[in-house]
Amino acid sequence: VLPCAPCRCARGPPGGEAVAAPAAGEAGEGAAARSGAQRPADRPAAQGGARGQRAHGAGGADEALPQVGRGQCEAGVCEGQGGGGEGEGHASESDGRAAIGRGGAEGESGAEQRARGGEGAGGDPQGSGGPRGGVPQDGRRAGGKFRLEQENRMSELEQQRALQDATGSSQREEWEERLRTAQMGEETVRREVQGLRARIQQQALQLEELGREKHENADLRQRNQELSMQVGTLSSAEAELLEANHRLREMLERLKEELRNARCQTERSQHDTERMLEERRMEWLEEKHKLQERDAELQEKYSQAKERLQRAALAQKKRKTMSESKQKKLHDKIQLLEAKVAELELETQTANKRPAQCEEQAHLHRRLKELQRRHGEFRRLLLGTQHTSNPPFTPAPGAEGSFASLHDAEHQREVAVLRRRLEELESSQQQQLEDLGPPVERDLEWQERGASAQDSLLQL
């Protein structure tokens, strides 16, 4: 461990960090001086930065001593210097430019001591080992003075600048305060103007309202006069109405008396009518019972007549079906007989041509008579017992040509007689149904039956 130099309180090996700090600070100051010579405008800032670095390095070296107290050494030489370095270091950390000025003003003696310490350190070839070990002491002193002057000038400029900034900021704050007060005054004036405008508008509205109220008062006065006149007329009308009301009350009393009398009369007449109505009701009930009994008897008679008619209709229907079946059978027989008659005519013609067959002709003649007799019986059965049968037709020899025409005429007469009998039967049945009051369907049924019978006769 080396003994402490007059400029530093560092202890440690040669070439260490605490010894190399002044050399580094001086190199920084030389660079700052050269840059300040080249750029005069930036010289104060560079000098201040170099000063701050040196002070910070000195303060850091003082803090790095563990055993010896800060600002003290064995020789007692560096007590004031260490105190100045510590002040410079703390000032550079807290406030850069103001601390540089204060450090330059307080530590001028400390700088001279550091210069002397630098000379001692530069003369010792083993302890320094820095790049400025061979510089003469006069040059370093001159450089230190120049740096002090520059630092002093720079601190003065900084102080002036700080004062200018302070005055500018105070003036700016003052003008801002004035501007705020002016704006506040303008706002208050604007509010007052708005309030005055609102008051003016309100007064104008009040004036208009007063004008309207004046007109309304005039109208109300006129109306009051009219109403007073109307009240007078109404009072006279009220007196007339009271008199009319009195007359109407007297009339109402008379009408009430008449109404009571009329009500009594109506009650008496109502009792009489109720008694008569009850008597009539009893008579009507008796007549109703009689009519109901008569209706029941008529219904019974009607049902009996209806049953008889139904039975007669069924019997008539059966007779009709039987007569139709017989008529059909007889019609078939007539056709067969006509065919046989035609055969016999042909045989007679052939017999006339052959006189040798007289016996056969006589036999055929007898057979023809038999057939005519049967045909007459059929006509009698068909026409009934009222009409007598015609004598059998015996055709003379040579009258075979007119036999067919006579037979057709006879047949037409028989059909006409049958049609007339059917019409008479239908009219009699219709008369019976009308007497008994039959429904319309039954009439239609009988009409259909008559029409079917007529159609069958026409077919015959």
Tab-separated table of C-alpha atoms in Angstrom:
chain	number	residue	atom	x	y	z
A	1	VAL	CA	0.000	0.000	0.000
A	2	LEU	CA	1.402	3.392	-1.080
A	3	PRO	CA	1.347	6.476	1.145
A	4	CYS	CA	-1.300	9.042	0.185
A	5	ALA	CA	-0.354	11.868	-2.157
A	6	PRO	CA	-1.071	15.499	-1.274
A	7	CYS	CA	-3.922	15.564	-3.843
A	8	ARG	CA	-5.749	12.239	-3.057
A	9	CYS	CA	-6.564	10.131	-0.076
A	10	ALA	CA	-6.534	6.932	-2.080
A	11	ARG	CA	-4.728	3.840	-0.910
A	12	GLY	CA	-3.954	0.969	-3.123
A	13	PRO	CA	-1.562	-0.523	-5.624
A	14	PRO	CA	0.097	1.651	-8.279
A	15	GLY	CA	-1.914	2.018	-11.492
A	16	GLY	CA	-5.214	1.398	-9.601
A	17	GLU	CA	-8.593	2.976	-10.083
A	18	ALA	CA	-8.232	5.669	-7.423
A	19	VAL	CA	-4.882	6.906	-8.773
A	20	ALA	CA	-5.935	6.807	-12.396
A	21	ALA	CA	-9.042	8.947	-11.738
A	22	PRO	CA	-7.209	12.319	-11.689
A	23	ALA	CA	-5.386	11.452	-14.882
A	24	ALA	CA	-8.662	10.536	-16.534
A	25	GLY	CA	-10.239	13.774	-15.242
A	26	GLU	CA	-7.347	15.829	-16.574
A	27	ALA	CA	-7.546	14.097	-19.936
A	28	GLY	CA	-11.262	14.934	-20.029
A	29	GLU	CA	-10.535	18.534	-19.114
A	30	GLY	CA	-7.894	18.768	-21.893
A	31	ALA	CA	-10.339	17.357	-24.416
A	32	ALA	CA	-12.987	19.787	-23.197
A	33	ALA	CA	-10.488	22.671	-23.514
A	34	ARG	CA	-9.582	21.660	-27.074
A	35	SER	CA	-13.211	21.325	-28.044
A	36	GLY	CA	-13.885	24.703	-26.368
A	37	ALA	CA	-11.082	26.261	-28.444
A	38	GLN	CA	-12.573	24.880	-31.611
A	39	ARG	CA	-16.225	25.772	-30.656
A	40	PRO	CA	-16.352	28.788	-28.348
A	41	ALA	CA	-20.130	28.566	-27.993
A	42	ASP	CA	-19.971	25.032	-26.502
A	43	ARG	CA	-16.938	25.667	-24.290
A	44	PRO	CA	-18.782	26.404	-21.046
A	45	ALA	CA	-20.887	23.247	-21.350
A	46	ALA	CA	-17.817	21.072	-22.024
A	47	GLN	CA	-15.899	22.593	-19.155
A	48	GLY	CA	-18.831	22.077	-16.840
A	49	GLY	CA	-19.087	18.420	-17.919
A	50	ALA	CA	-15.366	17.845	-17.316
A	51	ARG	CA	-15.580	19.530	-13.969
A	52	GLY	CA	-18.522	17.430	-12.983
A	53	GLN	CA	-16.768	14.235	-14.043
A	54	ARG	CA	-13.687	15.132	-12.056
A	55	ALA	CA	-15.656	15.994	-8.998
A	56	HIS	CA	-17.677	12.796	-9.299
A	57	GLY	CA	-14.482	10.767	-9.688
A	58	ALA	CA	-12.955	12.403	-6.663
A	59	GLY	CA	-16.058	11.800	-4.627
A	60	GLY	CA	-16.161	8.157	-5.753
A	61	ALA	CA	-12.501	7.716	-4.771
A	62	ASP	CA	-13.211	9.142	-1.338
A	63	GLU	CA	-16.133	6.754	-0.874
A	64	ALA	CA	-13.928	3.789	-1.918
A	65	LEU	CA	-11.689	4.108	1.165
A	66	PRO	CA	-12.781	1.572	3.805
A	67	GLN	CA	-10.299	2.246	6.623
A	68	VAL	CA	-9.435	5.941	6.452
A	69	GLY	CA	-12.254	8.490	6.942
A	70	ARG	CA	-13.468	10.677	4.088
A	71	GLY	CA	-11.560	14.051	3.898
A	72	GLN	CA	-8.742	12.829	6.233
A	73	CYS	CA	-5.250	11.427	5.678
A	74	GLU	CA	-2.146	10.723	7.720
A	75	ALA	CA	-0.400	13.951	6.748
A	76	GLY	CA	-3.569	16.079	7.317
A	77	VAL	CA	-2.986	17.879	4.042
A	78	CYS	CA	-6.078	16.840	1.997
A	79	GLU	CA	-8.799	17.590	4.544
A	80	GLY	CA	-10.055	20.745	2.811
A	81	GLN	CA	-9.446	19.250	-0.600
A	82	GLY	CA	-11.485	16.157	0.167
A	83	GLY	CA	-14.313	18.270	1.512
A	84	GLY	CA	-14.266	20.370	-1.636
A	85	GLY	CA	-14.270	17.259	-3.826
A	86	GLU	CA	-17.171	15.727	-1.964
A	87	GLY	CA	-19.148	18.957	-2.317
A	88	GLU	CA	-18.396	19.056	-5.993
A	89	GLY	CA	-19.410	15.425	-6.454
A	90	HIS	CA	-22.749	15.761	-4.649
A	91	ALA	CA	-23.489	19.031	-6.446
A	92	SER	CA	-22.889	17.437	-9.849
A	93	GLU	CA	-25.316	14.618	-9.049
A	94	SER	CA	-28.121	16.832	-7.707
A	95	ASP	CA	-28.000	19.910	-9.924
A	96	GLY	CA	-25.459	19.930	-12.789
A	97	ARG	CA	-24.844	23.489	-13.813
A	98	ALA	CA	-25.412	25.279	-10.511
A	99	ALA	CA	-23.200	22.750	-8.672
A	100	ILE	CA	-20.399	23.263	-11.203
A	101	GLY	CA	-20.403	27.029	-10.505
A	102	ARG	CA	-20.430	26.544	-6.757
A	103	GLY	CA	-17.682	23.924	-6.958
A	104	GLY	CA	-15.524	26.250	-9.058
A	105	ALA	CA	-15.953	29.068	-6.564
A	106	GLU	CA	-15.335	26.964	-3.450
A	107	GLY	CA	-12.617	24.635	-4.644
A	108	GLU	CA	-10.018	26.965	-6.207
A	109	SER	CA	-7.542	26.148	-3.483
A	110	GLY	CA	-8.373	22.481	-3.859
A	111	ALA	CA	-7.550	22.664	-7.564
A	112	GLU	CA	-4.134	24.139	-6.780
A	113	GLN	CA	-3.532	21.333	-4.329
A	114	ARG	CA	-4.585	18.766	-6.934
A	115	ALA	CA	-2.174	20.361	-9.379
A	116	ARG	CA	0.615	20.023	-6.860
A	117	GLY	CA	-0.417	16.472	-6.161
A	118	GLY	CA	-0.355	15.828	-9.916
A	119	GLU	CA	3.179	17.103	-10.083
A	120	GLY	CA	4.198	14.822	-7.266
A	121	ALA	CA	2.399	11.934	-8.876
A	122	GLY	CA	3.977	12.697	-12.250
A	123	GLY	CA	7.488	12.866	-10.717
A	124	ASP	CA	7.060	9.397	-9.195
A	125	PRO	CA	7.710	6.911	-12.023
A	126	GLN	CA	6.235	3.971	-10.030
A	127	GLY	CA	3.026	5.525	-8.552
A	128	SER	CA	1.306	7.288	-11.475
A	129	GLY	CA	1.778	5.364	-14.648
A	130	GLY	CA	-0.586	7.984	-16.445
A	131	PRO	CA	-0.163	9.529	-19.864
A	132	ARG	CA	0.615	13.088	-18.518
A	133	GLY	CA	3.497	12.126	-16.238
A	134	GLY	CA	6.142	14.157	-18.134
A	135	VAL	CA	4.278	17.569	-18.428
A	136	PRO	CA	6.010	20.516	-16.654
A	137	GLN	CA	4.357	21.999	-13.580
A	138	ASP	CA	4.038	25.514	-15.027
A	139	GLY	CA	2.020	24.264	-17.964
A	140	ARG	CA	-0.324	22.430	-15.652
A	141	ARG	CA	-0.729	25.451	-13.450
A	142	ALA	CA	-1.477	27.641	-16.446
A	143	GLY	CA	-3.973	25.100	-17.699
A	144	GLY	CA	-5.565	24.935	-14.263
A	145	LYS	CA	-5.924	28.711	-14.106
A	146	PHE	CA	-7.381	28.805	-17.573
A	147	ARG	CA	-9.846	26.135	-16.600
A	148	LEU	CA	-10.755	27.991	-13.448
A	149	GLU	CA	-11.363	31.163	-15.393
A	150	GLN	CA	-13.459	29.294	-17.908
A	151	GLU	CA	-15.363	27.639	-15.158
A	152	ASN	CA	-15.947	30.908	-13.381
A	153	ARG	CA	-17.119	32.511	-16.593
A	154	MET	CA	-19.290	29.564	-17.338
A	155	SER	CA	-20.798	29.657	-13.854
A	156	GLU	CA	-21.520	33.367	-14.281
A	157	LEU	CA	-23.210	32.686	-17.632
A	158	GLU	CA	-25.173	29.895	-16.090
A	159	GLN	CA	-26.246	32.132	-13.245
A	160	GLN	CA	-27.312	34.827	-15.723
A	161	ARG	CA	-29.167	32.291	-17.747
A	162	ALA	CA	-30.842	30.908	-14.634
A	163	LEU	CA	-31.824	34.447	-13.632
A	164	GLN	CA	-33.187	35.108	-17.129
A	165	ASP	CA	-35.100	31.858	-17.036
A	166	ALA	CA	-36.468	32.696	-13.608
A	167	THR	CA	-37.506	36.193	-14.697
A	168	GLY	CA	-38.998	34.831	-17.947
A	169	SER	CA	-40.919	32.161	-16.108
A	170	SER	CA	-42.169	34.697	-13.559
A	171	GLN	CA	-43.227	37.058	-16.371
A	172	ARG	CA	-44.858	34.165	-18.211
A	173	GLU	CA	-46.748	33.158	-15.089
A	174	GLU	CA	-47.764	36.768	-14.537
A	175	TRP	CA	-49.034	37.104	-18.130
A	176	GLU	CA	-50.805	33.766	-17.874
A	177	GLU	CA	-52.418	34.905	-14.649
A	178	ARG	CA	-53.477	38.154	-16.349
A	179	LEU	CA	-54.832	36.181	-19.315
A	180	ARG	CA	-56.797	33.924	-16.975
A	181	THR	CA	-58.209	36.899	-15.143
A	182	ALA	CA	-59.113	38.527	-18.492
A	183	GLN	CA	-60.811	35.350	-19.675
A	184	MET	CA	-62.682	35.060	-16.399
A	185	GLY	CA	-63.741	38.687	-16.718
A	186	GLU	CA	-64.853	38.053	-20.292
A	187	GLU	CA	-66.879	35.038	-19.150
A	188	THR	CA	-68.498	37.055	-16.377
A	189	VAL	CA	-69.271	39.891	-18.821
A	190	ARG	CA	-70.742	37.377	-21.297
A	191	ARG	CA	-72.898	35.880	-18.543
A	192	GLU	CA	-74.042	39.337	-17.497
A	193	VAL	CA	-74.866	40.191	-21.132
A	194	GLN	CA	-76.856	36.984	-21.476
A	195	GLY	CA	-78.660	37.732	-18.221
A	196	LEU	CA	-79.454	41.259	-19.417
A	197	ARG	CA	-80.743	39.917	-22.729
A	198	ALA	CA	-82.916	37.425	-20.879
A	199	ARG	CA	-84.218	40.216	-18.644
A	200	ILE	CA	-84.950	42.381	-21.700
A	201	GLN	CA	-86.824	39.532	-23.370
A	202	GLN	CA	-88.701	38.842	-20.139
A	203	GLN	CA	-89.633	42.517	-19.842
A	204	ALA	CA	-90.805	42.536	-23.477
A	205	LEU	CA	-92.929	39.468	-22.790
A	206	GLN	CA	-94.281	41.111	-19.651
A	207	LEU	CA	-95.159	44.217	-21.674
A	208	GLU	CA	-96.962	42.086	-24.246
A	209	GLU	CA	-98.746	40.267	-21.429
A	210	LEU	CA	-99.763	43.605	-19.906
A	211	GLY	CA	-101.133	44.750	-23.286
A	212	ARG	CA	-103.122	41.558	-23.624
A	213	GLU	CA	-104.406	41.910	-20.067
A	214	LYS	CA	-105.523	45.476	-20.848
A	215	HIS	CA	-107.455	44.280	-23.884
A	216	GLU	CA	-108.914	41.431	-21.840
A	217	ASN	CA	-109.923	43.852	-19.080
A	218	ALA	CA	-111.680	46.052	-21.623
A	219	ASP	CA	-113.449	43.039	-23.089
A	220	LEU	CA	-114.383	41.840	-19.618
A	221	ARG	CA	-115.831	45.248	-18.734
A	222	GLN	CA	-117.930	45.210	-21.879
A	223	ARG	CA	-119.000	41.663	-21.188
A	224	ASN	CA	-119.828	42.577	-17.604
A	225	GLN	CA	-122.153	45.291	-18.861
A	226	GLU	CA	-123.794	42.833	-21.254
A	227	LEU	CA	-124.139	40.297	-18.461
A	228	SER	CA	-125.715	42.884	-16.177
A	229	MET	CA	-128.285	43.587	-18.905
A	230	GLN	CA	-128.849	39.866	-19.317
A	231	VAL	CA	-129.265	39.506	-15.546
A	232	GLY	CA	-132.014	42.115	-15.642
A	233	THR	CA	-133.818	40.342	-18.460
A	234	LEU	CA	-133.318	37.001	-16.713
A	235	SER	CA	-134.766	38.341	-13.464
A	236	SER	CA	-137.920	39.444	-15.291
A	237	ALA	CA	-138.038	36.089	-17.084
A	238	GLU	CA	-137.592	34.339	-13.724
A	239	ALA	CA	-140.622	36.144	-12.318
A	240	GLU	CA	-142.659	35.089	-15.348
A	241	LEU	CA	-141.404	31.524	-14.976
A	242	LEU	CA	-142.352	31.455	-11.298
A	243	GLU	CA	-145.870	32.534	-12.165
A	244	ALA	CA	-146.052	29.928	-14.953
A	245	ASN	CA	-144.703	27.322	-12.529
A	246	HIS	CA	-147.477	28.141	-10.064
A	247	ARG	CA	-150.091	27.734	-12.787
A	248	LEU	CA	-148.494	24.460	-13.881
A	249	ARG	CA	-148.564	23.145	-10.303
A	250	GLU	CA	-152.291	23.830	-10.079
A	251	MET	CA	-152.792	22.105	-13.431
A	252	LEU	CA	-150.662	19.192	-12.201
A	253	GLU	CA	-152.862	18.765	-9.137
A	254	ARG	CA	-155.967	18.656	-11.327
A	255	LEU	CA	-154.325	16.155	-13.677
A	256	LYS	CA	-153.300	13.969	-10.731
A	257	GLU	CA	-156.895	13.871	-9.538
A	258	GLU	CA	-158.105	12.980	-13.024
A	259	LEU	CA	-155.379	10.334	-13.241
A	260	ARG	CA	-156.511	8.726	-9.988
A	261	ASN	CA	-160.095	8.618	-11.258
A	262	ALA	CA	-158.989	7.166	-14.594
A	263	ARG	CA	-156.846	4.589	-12.810
A	264	CYS	CA	-159.792	3.459	-10.720
A	265	GLN	CA	-161.931	3.147	-13.838
A	266	THR	CA	-159.225	1.207	-15.671
A	267	GLU	CA	-158.834	-1.148	-12.702
A	268	ARG	CA	-162.577	-1.827	-12.684
A	269	SER	CA	-162.625	-2.344	-16.444
A	270	GLN	CA	-159.567	-4.607	-16.160
A	271	HIS	CA	-161.302	-6.767	-13.558
A	272	ASP	CA	-164.358	-7.007	-15.820
A	273	THR	CA	-162.276	-7.936	-18.841
A	274	GLU	CA	-160.324	-10.525	-16.825
A	275	ARG	CA	-163.600	-12.111	-15.681
A	276	MET	CA	-164.932	-12.144	-19.246
A	277	LEU	CA	-161.645	-13.499	-20.505
A	278	GLU	CA	-161.744	-16.307	-17.963
A	279	GLU	CA	-165.292	-17.203	-19.024
A	280	ARG	CA	-164.330	-17.136	-22.665
A	281	ARG	CA	-161.291	-19.247	-21.877
A	282	MET	CA	-163.437	-21.893	-20.255
A	283	GLU	CA	-165.768	-21.884	-23.275
A	284	TRP	CA	-162.814	-22.143	-25.605
A	285	LEU	CA	-161.407	-25.051	-23.606
A	286	GLU	CA	-164.725	-26.890	-23.877
A	287	GLU	CA	-164.862	-26.244	-27.613
A	288	LYS	CA	-161.256	-27.361	-27.860
A	289	HIS	CA	-162.043	-30.655	-26.120
A	290	LYS	CA	-165.026	-31.200	-28.414
A	291	LEU	CA	-162.959	-30.434	-31.478
A	292	GLN	CA	-160.207	-32.735	-30.254
A	293	GLU	CA	-162.732	-35.544	-29.797
A	294	ARG	CA	-164.178	-34.835	-33.259
A	295	ASP	CA	-160.677	-34.787	-34.671
A	296	ALA	CA	-159.902	-38.130	-33.009
A	297	GLU	CA	-163.078	-39.625	-34.488
A	298	LEU	CA	-162.251	-38.269	-37.923
A	299	GLN	CA	-158.712	-39.545	-37.602
A	300	GLU	CA	-160.038	-42.977	-36.707
A	301	LYS	CA	-162.467	-42.900	-39.644
A	302	TYR	CA	-159.710	-41.712	-41.891
A	303	SER	CA	-157.408	-44.499	-40.730
A	304	GLN	CA	-160.181	-47.046	-41.310
A	305	ALA	CA	-160.951	-45.650	-44.765
A	306	LYS	CA	-157.265	-45.604	-45.467
A	307	GLU	CA	-156.954	-49.239	-44.500
A	308	ARG	CA	-159.993	-50.119	-46.689
A	309	LEU	CA	-158.496	-48.220	-49.596
A	310	GLN	CA	-155.169	-49.906	-49.077
A	311	ARG	CA	-156.848	-53.303	-49.040
A	312	ALA	CA	-158.904	-52.350	-52.121
A	313	ALA	CA	-155.766	-51.097	-53.815
A	314	LEU	CA	-153.963	-54.331	-53.009
A	315	ALA	CA	-156.920	-56.373	-54.285
A	316	GLN	CA	-157.128	-54.188	-57.395
A	317	LYS	CA	-153.426	-54.621	-57.897
A	318	LYS	CA	-153.746	-58.377	-57.557
A	319	ARG	CA	-156.724	-58.412	-59.958
A	320	LYS	CA	-154.790	-56.225	-62.348
A	321	THR	CA	-151.740	-58.485	-62.238
A	322	MET	CA	-153.969	-61.536	-62.734
A	323	SER	CA	-155.854	-59.876	-65.597
A	324	GLU	CA	-152.598	-58.775	-67.164
A	325	SER	CA	-151.218	-62.307	-66.919
A	326	LYS	CA	-154.460	-63.755	-68.373
A	327	GLN	CA	-154.506	-61.077	-71.051
A	328	LYS	CA	-150.961	-61.945	-71.975
A	329	LYS	CA	-151.757	-65.641	-72.155
A	330	LEU	CA	-154.901	-65.016	-74.211
A	331	HIS	CA	-152.997	-62.677	-76.477
A	332	ASP	CA	-150.507	-65.438	-77.092
A	333	LYS	CA	-153.377	-67.829	-77.805
A	334	ILE	CA	-154.948	-65.285	-80.189
A	335	GLN	CA	-151.723	-65.042	-82.072
A	336	LEU	CA	-151.553	-68.836	-82.282
A	337	LEU	CA	-155.171	-69.004	-83.453
A	338	GLU	CA	-154.551	-66.312	-86.030
A	339	ALA	CA	-151.621	-68.310	-87.289
A	340	LYS	CA	-153.785	-71.438	-87.424
A	341	VAL	CA	-156.551	-69.486	-89.205
A	342	ALA	CA	-154.035	-68.386	-91.759
A	343	GLU	CA	-153.011	-72.000	-92.193
A	344	LEU	CA	-156.594	-73.087	-92.576
A	345	GLU	CA	-157.206	-70.385	-95.163
A	346	LEU	CA	-154.280	-71.666	-97.091
A	347	GLU	CA	-155.635	-75.193	-96.745
A	348	THR	CA	-159.109	-74.096	-97.911
A	349	GLN	CA	-157.586	-72.423	-100.898
A	350	THR	CA	-155.720	-75.587	-101.707
A	351	ALA	CA	-158.895	-77.619	-101.035
A	352	ASN	CA	-160.901	-75.506	-103.433
A	353	LYS	CA	-158.322	-76.272	-106.003
A	354	ARG	CA	-158.595	-79.950	-105.178
A	355	PRO	CA	-162.296	-81.065	-105.093
A	356	ALA	CA	-161.210	-84.560	-104.192
A	357	GLN	CA	-160.397	-83.469	-100.671
A	358	CYS	CA	-163.886	-82.349	-99.571
A	359	GLU	CA	-163.879	-84.399	-96.442
A	360	GLU	CA	-160.697	-82.834	-95.204
A	361	GLN	CA	-162.154	-79.397	-95.936
A	362	ALA	CA	-165.233	-80.184	-93.880
A	363	HIS	CA	-163.017	-81.280	-91.005
A	364	LEU	CA	-161.067	-78.077	-91.200
A	365	HIS	CA	-164.293	-76.068	-91.308
A	366	ARG	CA	-165.465	-77.725	-88.123
A	367	ARG	CA	-162.125	-77.000	-86.514
A	368	LEU	CA	-162.373	-73.323	-87.547
A	369	LYS	CA	-165.788	-73.061	-85.943
A	370	GLU	CA	-164.399	-74.547	-82.746
A	371	LEU	CA	-161.613	-71.991	-82.740
A	372	GLN	CA	-164.095	-69.160	-83.346
A	373	ARG	CA	-166.204	-70.424	-80.467
A	374	ARG	CA	-163.185	-70.406	-78.168
A	375	HIS	CA	-162.276	-66.941	-79.376
A	376	GLY	CA	-165.771	-65.710	-78.522
A	377	GLU	CA	-165.488	-67.160	-75.040
A	378	PHE	CA	-162.176	-65.367	-74.573
A	379	ARG	CA	-163.786	-62.087	-75.605
A	380	ARG	CA	-166.583	-62.618	-73.141
A	381	LEU	CA	-164.133	-63.288	-70.352
A	382	LEU	CA	-162.131	-60.241	-71.318
A	383	LEU	CA	-165.061	-57.795	-71.706
A	384	GLY	CA	-167.091	-59.016	-68.706
A	385	THR	CA	-170.626	-60.141	-68.240
A	386	GLN	CA	-172.242	-56.810	-69.217
A	387	HIS	CA	-171.598	-57.239	-72.896
A	388	THR	CA	-172.980	-60.240	-74.651
A	389	SER	CA	-170.822	-62.046	-77.060
A	390	ASN	CA	-171.509	-61.648	-80.719
A	391	PRO	CA	-172.577	-64.685	-82.677
A	392	PRO	CA	-169.753	-66.681	-84.057
A	393	PHE	CA	-168.579	-65.471	-87.317
A	394	THR	CA	-168.945	-68.067	-90.053
A	395	PRO	CA	-167.255	-66.974	-93.110
A	396	ALA	CA	-168.957	-67.917	-96.257
A	397	PRO	CA	-167.055	-69.596	-98.939
A	398	GLY	CA	-165.168	-67.060	-100.961
A	399	ALA	CA	-165.127	-64.404	-98.105
A	400	GLU	CA	-161.680	-65.270	-96.700
A	401	GLY	CA	-160.179	-61.927	-97.908
A	402	SER	CA	-162.407	-59.741	-95.692
A	403	PHE	CA	-161.939	-61.963	-92.576
A	404	ALA	CA	-158.728	-60.231	-91.428
A	405	SER	CA	-160.212	-56.704	-91.716
A	406	LEU	CA	-163.353	-57.702	-89.812
A	407	HIS	CA	-161.253	-59.305	-87.102
A	408	ASP	CA	-159.166	-56.122	-86.695
A	409	ALA	CA	-162.296	-53.945	-86.415
A	410	GLU	CA	-163.730	-56.251	-83.781
A	411	HIS	CA	-160.474	-56.131	-81.871
A	412	GLN	CA	-160.413	-52.309	-81.931
A	413	ARG	CA	-163.979	-52.164	-80.582
A	414	GLU	CA	-163.063	-54.490	-77.749
A	415	VAL	CA	-159.997	-52.401	-76.879
A	416	ALA	CA	-162.149	-49.210	-76.822
A	417	VAL	CA	-164.631	-50.887	-74.470
A	418	LEU	CA	-161.790	-51.963	-72.160
A	419	ARG	CA	-160.326	-48.437	-72.168
A	420	ARG	CA	-163.713	-46.921	-71.290
A	421	ARG	CA	-164.195	-49.354	-68.415
A	422	LEU	CA	-160.713	-48.545	-67.056
A	423	GLU	CA	-161.399	-44.801	-67.229
A	424	GLU	CA	-164.678	-45.239	-65.357
A	425	LEU	CA	-162.926	-47.314	-62.696
A	426	GLU	CA	-160.181	-44.702	-62.332
A	427	SER	CA	-162.695	-41.818	-62.039
A	428	SER	CA	-164.662	-43.691	-59.374
A	429	GLN	CA	-161.508	-44.412	-57.396
A	430	GLN	CA	-160.404	-40.759	-57.726
A	431	GLN	CA	-163.778	-39.605	-56.423
A	432	GLN	CA	-163.501	-41.905	-53.419
A	433	LEU	CA	-159.978	-40.665	-52.658
A	434	GLU	CA	-161.086	-37.025	-52.886
A	435	ASP	CA	-163.929	-37.694	-50.473
A	436	LEU	CA	-161.529	-39.205	-47.947
A	437	GLY	CA	-158.864	-36.496	-48.445
A	438	PRO	CA	-155.915	-38.561	-49.646
A	439	PRO	CA	-152.431	-37.080	-50.007
A	440	VAL	CA	-151.002	-36.012	-53.324
A	441	GLU	CA	-148.646	-38.971	-53.617
A	442	ARG	CA	-151.554	-41.409	-53.647
A	443	ASP	CA	-153.241	-39.438	-56.436
A	444	LEU	CA	-150.076	-39.578	-58.440
A	445	GLU	CA	-149.805	-43.321	-57.811
A	446	TRP	CA	-153.370	-43.948	-59.068
A	447	GLN	CA	-152.746	-41.736	-62.091
A	448	GLU	CA	-149.622	-43.730	-62.889
A	449	ARG	CA	-151.568	-46.968	-62.550
A	450	GLY	CA	-154.266	-45.682	-64.922
A	451	ALA	CA	-151.651	-44.535	-67.403
A	452	SER	CA	-149.940	-47.942	-67.298
A	453	ALA	CA	-153.327	-49.665	-67.897
A	454	GLN	CA	-154.018	-47.381	-70.876
A	455	ASP	CA	-150.566	-48.129	-72.277
A	456	SER	CA	-151.215	-51.857	-71.968
A	457	LEU	CA	-154.544	-51.434	-73.790
A	458	LEU	CA	-152.873	-49.445	-76.529
A	459	GLN	CA	-150.319	-52.214	-76.901
A	460	LEU	CA	-153.185	-54.658	-77.343
